[in-house]
Amino acid sequence: MAMIIIAIAIFGIGLTFWYSPAQLINRSSEGLTASCDHVITEVAQLYPSGAEPHYQVNNPDLLQQVMYRETGKIQGVEGGYWHVASEFFGYAFPTYVGSSIKTDVPQSEMALLSALSRQAVDESNTLTSVRQSEDAAVITVACPINTHRGLAAWLMKRTSLLPNTLVWLSFGIFGVLAVLGTMLLVLNRNFEKGWLTEREKLTEQLNDETAPVPTTTVINDVQPFLLLLYQARQKRHNAERAINSLEAKLGQINELSVVGRAALAFAEELRGRIEQLQRDVTAVVTDTSTLQFEKLQRELDAAEYLCQALAQIDVRHKKQGPVAEVHMNRWTRALADFHQQRHANDRQTIAAVCDGDITISTNPLLLRFTLDILILHSLKFGPQEGEIFIRAAKQDDHMILEMVDENPSVKRNVEQNLFRFDDVMPEQYGDGLRLVKDLVSSLKGSIEFQSNGEISRFILKIPMTS
C-alpha cells in the first residue's frame, strides 16, 4: 500500500511539473525553434547552394508554401516572413479553428514581430520572445533566412497556462502523499524488521528443546501456534517419560531373562554332574576301592561348588560370583573333551589349542557357559561333519578366544541382528545369541562375528583380570 501511495505521489508530482507554466513555455519554445530551423532548411533547398543572397523576394509563393507546410505540423502555430525592405508579408495559420478567416496578425503584435525579426537579421541568430500573463503566454520565434538579405521567418504560438496557485496546490497535495507513503513505508519496514527479529528469537528458543516454549509474542498470528507447540511438547515429554519407564521395565525383564538363561545353563551342567555322580555311586557299590571313593568325593565337591556358584551368580551387577584363576591350556582342552564326548556326533570333531601358558582371573562358570552356548549352537546348526576349533591367545592385557567352525556364512539380515535377539528356541545358525553377548559383557569383554564365506569365527576378547 505504501509503495502504491508513493508511486501515485511521484506520478502526480511529475505530471504537475510537466504541465507547469515554465515547462510548457520551455517545450513550446523548443518546438518553435526546431520548426523555424526546418523552414530555413527547406527555403535553402529552393535556391542553388553557394549563390549570393537575394535582396528582393521574387517568389513569395514558394516561401509561403514552405511556411504553410511547416505551421500545419503543429496545432495552434501561426507564422510568416518579415523583410526589412518590404516589411511584413506571407502569413499562414493552417490549424486555426475559428469561424472566421484569419489572414493577418493583430496590429498589437506587428511591432513585436517587426522588432524581433529585425534583431534576428541583425544578429544572424534565432531569437525567442515570451509574453506571459496569469493563464496564457504568447511565444514568438524569429530566425534569419540566409538565402535573402534582410529576410526573417517568424512563428508564433498562444499557450494556455495553469494558474500558479493550482500548480503549487498540486505540488503540495502530491508532496503530502509522498511524505505519507514514505512514513508508511518506514513503519512497514520497521515492523518487518521487528517481525524478523522476533521470528529469529522465537526460532532460537524453539530449537532449544530444553528451554520452555514461550507463550507470548508480539506477532499475534503466531500466538495460537505457540500454544499448540507448547501442548505438543508437553505431550511429547509425557510420552518420553512413559517410554523411559517402559524401557527401564524392559531392561529389568531382559536382565531377569539373562539370569534365567544363565541359571538354565547352570542347571544343565548340574544335571550332568548328578548323572555322573549316579554312575560313580553305582561304580562304588560294585567296587569299594579307595580310588573310586576319591573320584566320587571329587564329583561331590564339584557339584557342591556348582550349587554355591549358582546361588551367587547375578549378571545384573558388577560382582558375578566367584572369581578364580583359570589355566587356559588345560581348561580349553577339558572343555573340548567334554563336548566331544557328550554332544558331538561321530563325524564332528572339537579341538582346542592355547598359545603358551595363559592364566586369567575371571568367573570360570560364566566363561564356561558362554563357550558352551557357542559350541552347542555350532554343533546343532553348523555342518554335521567337520571340526570346531577353539584357540586361546594373549594380546596385551586381554585374552583372545576364537571359536572357528566350518559354517560357510549367514544371511546378511541375520548377521546384522546376530547378537540382538534372545530366542529361547533358535531356528537357524546365528539366531538367539543375545545371551552370549550379555554374558561376555558381564565379564567386561566383547564379542564379534566374522565370516569369509567358507568358515565362521566368533572372537571373544576377555580382560586378563575381570
mmCIF file of N, CA and C in Angstrom, residues 18-63:
data_model
loop_
_atom_site.group_PDB
_atom_site.id
_atom_site.type_symbol
_atom_site.label_atom_id
_atom_site.label_comp_id
_atom_site.label_asym_id
_atom_site.label_seq_id
_atom_site.Cartn_x
_atom_site.Cartn_y
_atom_site.Cartn_z
ATOM 1 N N TRP A 18 5.329 18.570 -15.352
ATOM 2 C CA TRP A 18 5.267 18.553 -16.825
ATOM 3 C C TRP A 18 4.362 19.651 -17.366
ATOM 4 N N TYR A 19 3.233 19.899 -16.668
ATOM 5 C CA TYR A 19 2.280 20.907 -17.138
ATOM 6 C C TYR A 19 2.432 22.248 -16.409
ATOM 7 N N SER A 20 3.496 22.448 -15.730
ATOM 8 C CA SER A 20 3.735 23.743 -15.097
ATOM 9 C C SER A 20 4.025 24.796 -16.175
ATOM 10 N N PRO A 21 3.748 26.099 -15.911
ATOM 11 C CA PRO A 21 3.950 27.147 -16.930
ATOM 12 C C PRO A 21 5.371 27.169 -17.479
ATOM 13 N N ALA A 22 6.353 27.069 -16.625
ATOM 14 C CA ALA A 22 7.742 27.136 -17.107
ATOM 15 C C ALA A 22 8.042 26.010 -18.082
ATOM 16 N N GLN A 23 7.567 24.783 -17.759
ATOM 17 C CA GLN A 23 7.844 23.656 -18.654
ATOM 18 C C GLN A 23 7.068 23.769 -19.962
ATOM 19 N N LEU A 24 5.817 24.229 -19.888
ATOM 20 C CA LEU A 24 5.044 24.411 -21.118
ATOM 21 C C LEU A 24 5.712 25.432 -22.032
ATOM 22 N N ILE A 25 6.116 26.561 -21.444
ATOM 23 C CA ILE A 25 6.781 27.594 -22.252
ATOM 24 C C ILE A 25 8.090 27.074 -22.827
ATOM 25 N N ASN A 26 8.837 26.342 -22.039
ATOM 26 C CA ASN A 26 10.123 25.819 -22.498
ATOM 27 C C ASN A 26 9.930 24.843 -23.655
ATOM 28 N N ARG A 27 8.959 23.907 -23.487
ATOM 29 C CA ARG A 27 8.724 22.935 -24.559
ATOM 30 C C ARG A 27 8.217 23.624 -25.830
ATOM 31 N N SER A 28 7.321 24.605 -25.661
ATOM 32 C CA SER A 28 6.799 25.316 -26.840
ATOM 33 C C SER A 28 7.908 26.094 -27.543
ATOM 34 N N SER A 29 8.789 26.722 -26.769
ATOM 35 C CA SER A 29 9.893 27.480 -27.371
ATOM 36 C C SER A 29 10.816 26.548 -28.149
ATOM 37 N N GLU A 30 11.121 25.394 -27.576
ATOM 38 C CA GLU A 30 11.998 24.450 -28.271
ATOM 39 C C GLU A 30 11.346 23.930 -29.552
ATOM 40 N N GLY A 31 10.024 23.686 -29.471
ATOM 41 C CA GLY A 31 9.336 23.216 -30.668
ATOM 42 C C GLY A 31 9.303 24.266 -31.772
ATOM 43 N N LEU A 32 9.051 25.524 -31.410
ATOM 44 C CA LEU A 32 9.030 26.594 -32.415
ATOM 45 C C LEU A 32 10.420 26.820 -33.003
ATOM 46 N N THR A 33 11.455 26.722 -32.177
ATOM 47 C CA THR A 33 12.822 26.890 -32.687
ATOM 48 C C THR A 33 13.158 25.799 -33.691
ATOM 49 N N ALA A 34 12.769 24.554 -33.370
ATOM 50 C CA ALA A 34 13.033 23.462 -34.301
ATOM 51 C C ALA A 34 12.272 23.663 -35.611
ATOM 52 N N SER A 35 11.000 24.135 -35.532
ATOM 53 C CA SER A 35 10.216 24.371 -36.750
ATOM 54 C C SER A 35 10.834 25.495 -37.583
ATOM 55 N N CYS A 36 11.326 26.535 -36.914
ATOM 56 C CA CYS A 36 11.951 27.638 -37.645
ATOM 57 C C CYS A 36 13.207 27.162 -38.371
ATOM 58 N N ASP A 37 13.976 26.274 -37.734
ATOM 59 C CA ASP A 37 15.157 25.696 -38.393
ATOM 60 C C ASP A 37 14.759 24.882 -39.619
ATOM 61 N N HIS A 38 13.621 24.176 -39.535
ATOM 62 C CA HIS A 38 13.148 23.420 -40.701
ATOM 63 C C HIS A 38 12.782 24.359 -41.851
ATOM 64 N N VAL A 39 12.170 25.491 -41.496
ATOM 65 C CA VAL A 39 11.827 26.479 -42.549
ATOM 66 C C VAL A 39 13.097 26.969 -43.234
ATOM 67 N N ILE A 40 14.137 27.292 -42.452
ATOM 68 C CA ILE A 40 15.410 27.734 -43.041
ATOM 69 C C ILE A 40 15.968 26.671 -43.986
ATOM 70 N N THR A 41 15.905 25.415 -43.549
ATOM 71 C CA THR A 41 16.459 24.321 -44.360
ATOM 72 C C THR A 41 15.683 24.169 -45.660
ATOM 73 N N GLU A 42 14.350 24.168 -45.591
ATOM 74 C CA GLU A 42 13.544 23.966 -46.800
ATOM 75 C C GLU A 42 13.685 25.146 -47.767
ATOM 76 N N VAL A 43 13.753 26.377 -47.247
ATOM 77 C CA VAL A 43 13.931 27.547 -48.120
ATOM 78 C C VAL A 43 15.278 27.483 -48.812
ATOM 79 N N ALA A 44 16.318 27.033 -48.082
ATOM 80 C CA ALA A 44 17.650 26.941 -48.675
ATOM 81 C C ALA A 44 17.675 25.939 -49.823
ATOM 82 N N GLN A 45 16.808 24.910 -49.759
ATOM 83 C CA GLN A 45 16.775 23.911 -50.829
ATOM 84 C C GLN A 45 16.132 24.460 -52.116
ATOM 85 N N LEU A 46 15.443 25.601 -51.997
ATOM 86 C CA LEU A 46 14.804 26.167 -53.188
ATOM 87 C C LEU A 46 15.789 26.937 -54.067
ATOM 88 N N TYR A 47 16.985 27.220 -53.543
ATOM 89 C CA TYR A 47 17.963 28.024 -54.269
ATOM 90 C C TYR A 47 19.271 27.243 -54.388
ATOM 91 N N PRO A 48 20.037 27.572 -55.404
ATOM 92 C CA PRO A 48 21.323 26.887 -55.572
ATOM 93 C C PRO A 48 22.240 27.163 -54.389
ATOM 94 N N SER A 49 22.984 26.123 -53.980
ATOM 95 C CA SER A 49 23.909 26.298 -52.871
ATOM 96 C C SER A 49 25.101 27.145 -53.320
ATOM 97 N N GLY A 50 25.578 27.976 -52.426
ATOM 98 C CA GLY A 50 26.721 28.830 -52.726
ATOM 99 C C GLY A 50 26.372 30.107 -53.478
ATOM 100 N N ALA A 51 25.070 30.307 -53.809
ATOM 101 C CA ALA A 51 24.677 31.518 -54.557
ATOM 102 C C ALA A 51 24.649 32.727 -53.629
ATOM 103 N N GLU A 52 24.803 33.907 -54.193
ATOM 104 C CA GLU A 52 24.761 35.134 -53.416
ATOM 105 C C GLU A 52 23.345 35.381 -52.902
ATOM 106 N N PRO A 53 23.172 35.887 -51.663
ATOM 107 C CA PRO A 53 21.841 36.165 -51.123
ATOM 108 C C PRO A 53 21.101 37.206 -51.977
ATOM 109 N N HIS A 54 19.777 37.031 -52.104
ATOM 110 C CA HIS A 54 18.934 37.948 -52.872
ATOM 111 C C HIS A 54 18.560 39.143 -52.000
ATOM 112 N N TYR A 55 18.404 40.280 -52.695
ATOM 113 C CA TYR A 55 17.994 41.484 -51.989
ATOM 114 C C TYR A 55 16.471 41.618 -51.954
ATOM 115 N N GLN A 56 15.801 41.055 -52.965
ATOM 116 C CA GLN A 56 14.349 41.122 -53.042
ATOM 117 C C GLN A 56 13.793 39.704 -53.056
ATOM 118 N N VAL A 57 12.551 39.576 -52.587
ATOM 119 C CA VAL A 57 11.868 38.277 -52.626
ATOM 120 C C VAL A 57 11.064 38.233 -53.908
ATOM 121 N N ASN A 58 11.568 37.465 -54.882
ATOM 122 C CA ASN A 58 10.924 37.409 -56.182
ATOM 123 C C ASN A 58 9.877 36.302 -56.281
ATOM 124 N N ASN A 59 9.931 35.344 -55.439
ATOM 125 C CA ASN A 59 8.987 34.217 -55.491
ATOM 126 C C ASN A 59 8.364 33.990 -54.103
ATOM 127 N N PRO A 60 7.524 34.884 -53.661
ATOM 128 C CA PRO A 60 6.932 34.751 -52.314
ATOM 129 C C PRO A 60 6.018 33.530 -52.170
ATOM 130 N N ASP A 61 5.442 33.078 -53.299
ATOM 131 C CA ASP A 61 4.542 31.910 -53.194
ATOM 132 C C ASP A 61 5.286 30.663 -52.734
ATOM 133 N N LEU A 62 6.515 30.489 -53.254
ATOM 134 C CA LEU A 62 7.291 29.313 -52.817
ATOM 135 C C LEU A 62 7.582 29.383 -51.322
ATOM 136 N N LEU A 63 7.959 30.577 -50.883
ATOM 137 C CA LEU A 63 8.218 30.710 -49.451
ATOM 138 C C LEU A 63 6.948 30.512 -48.626
#
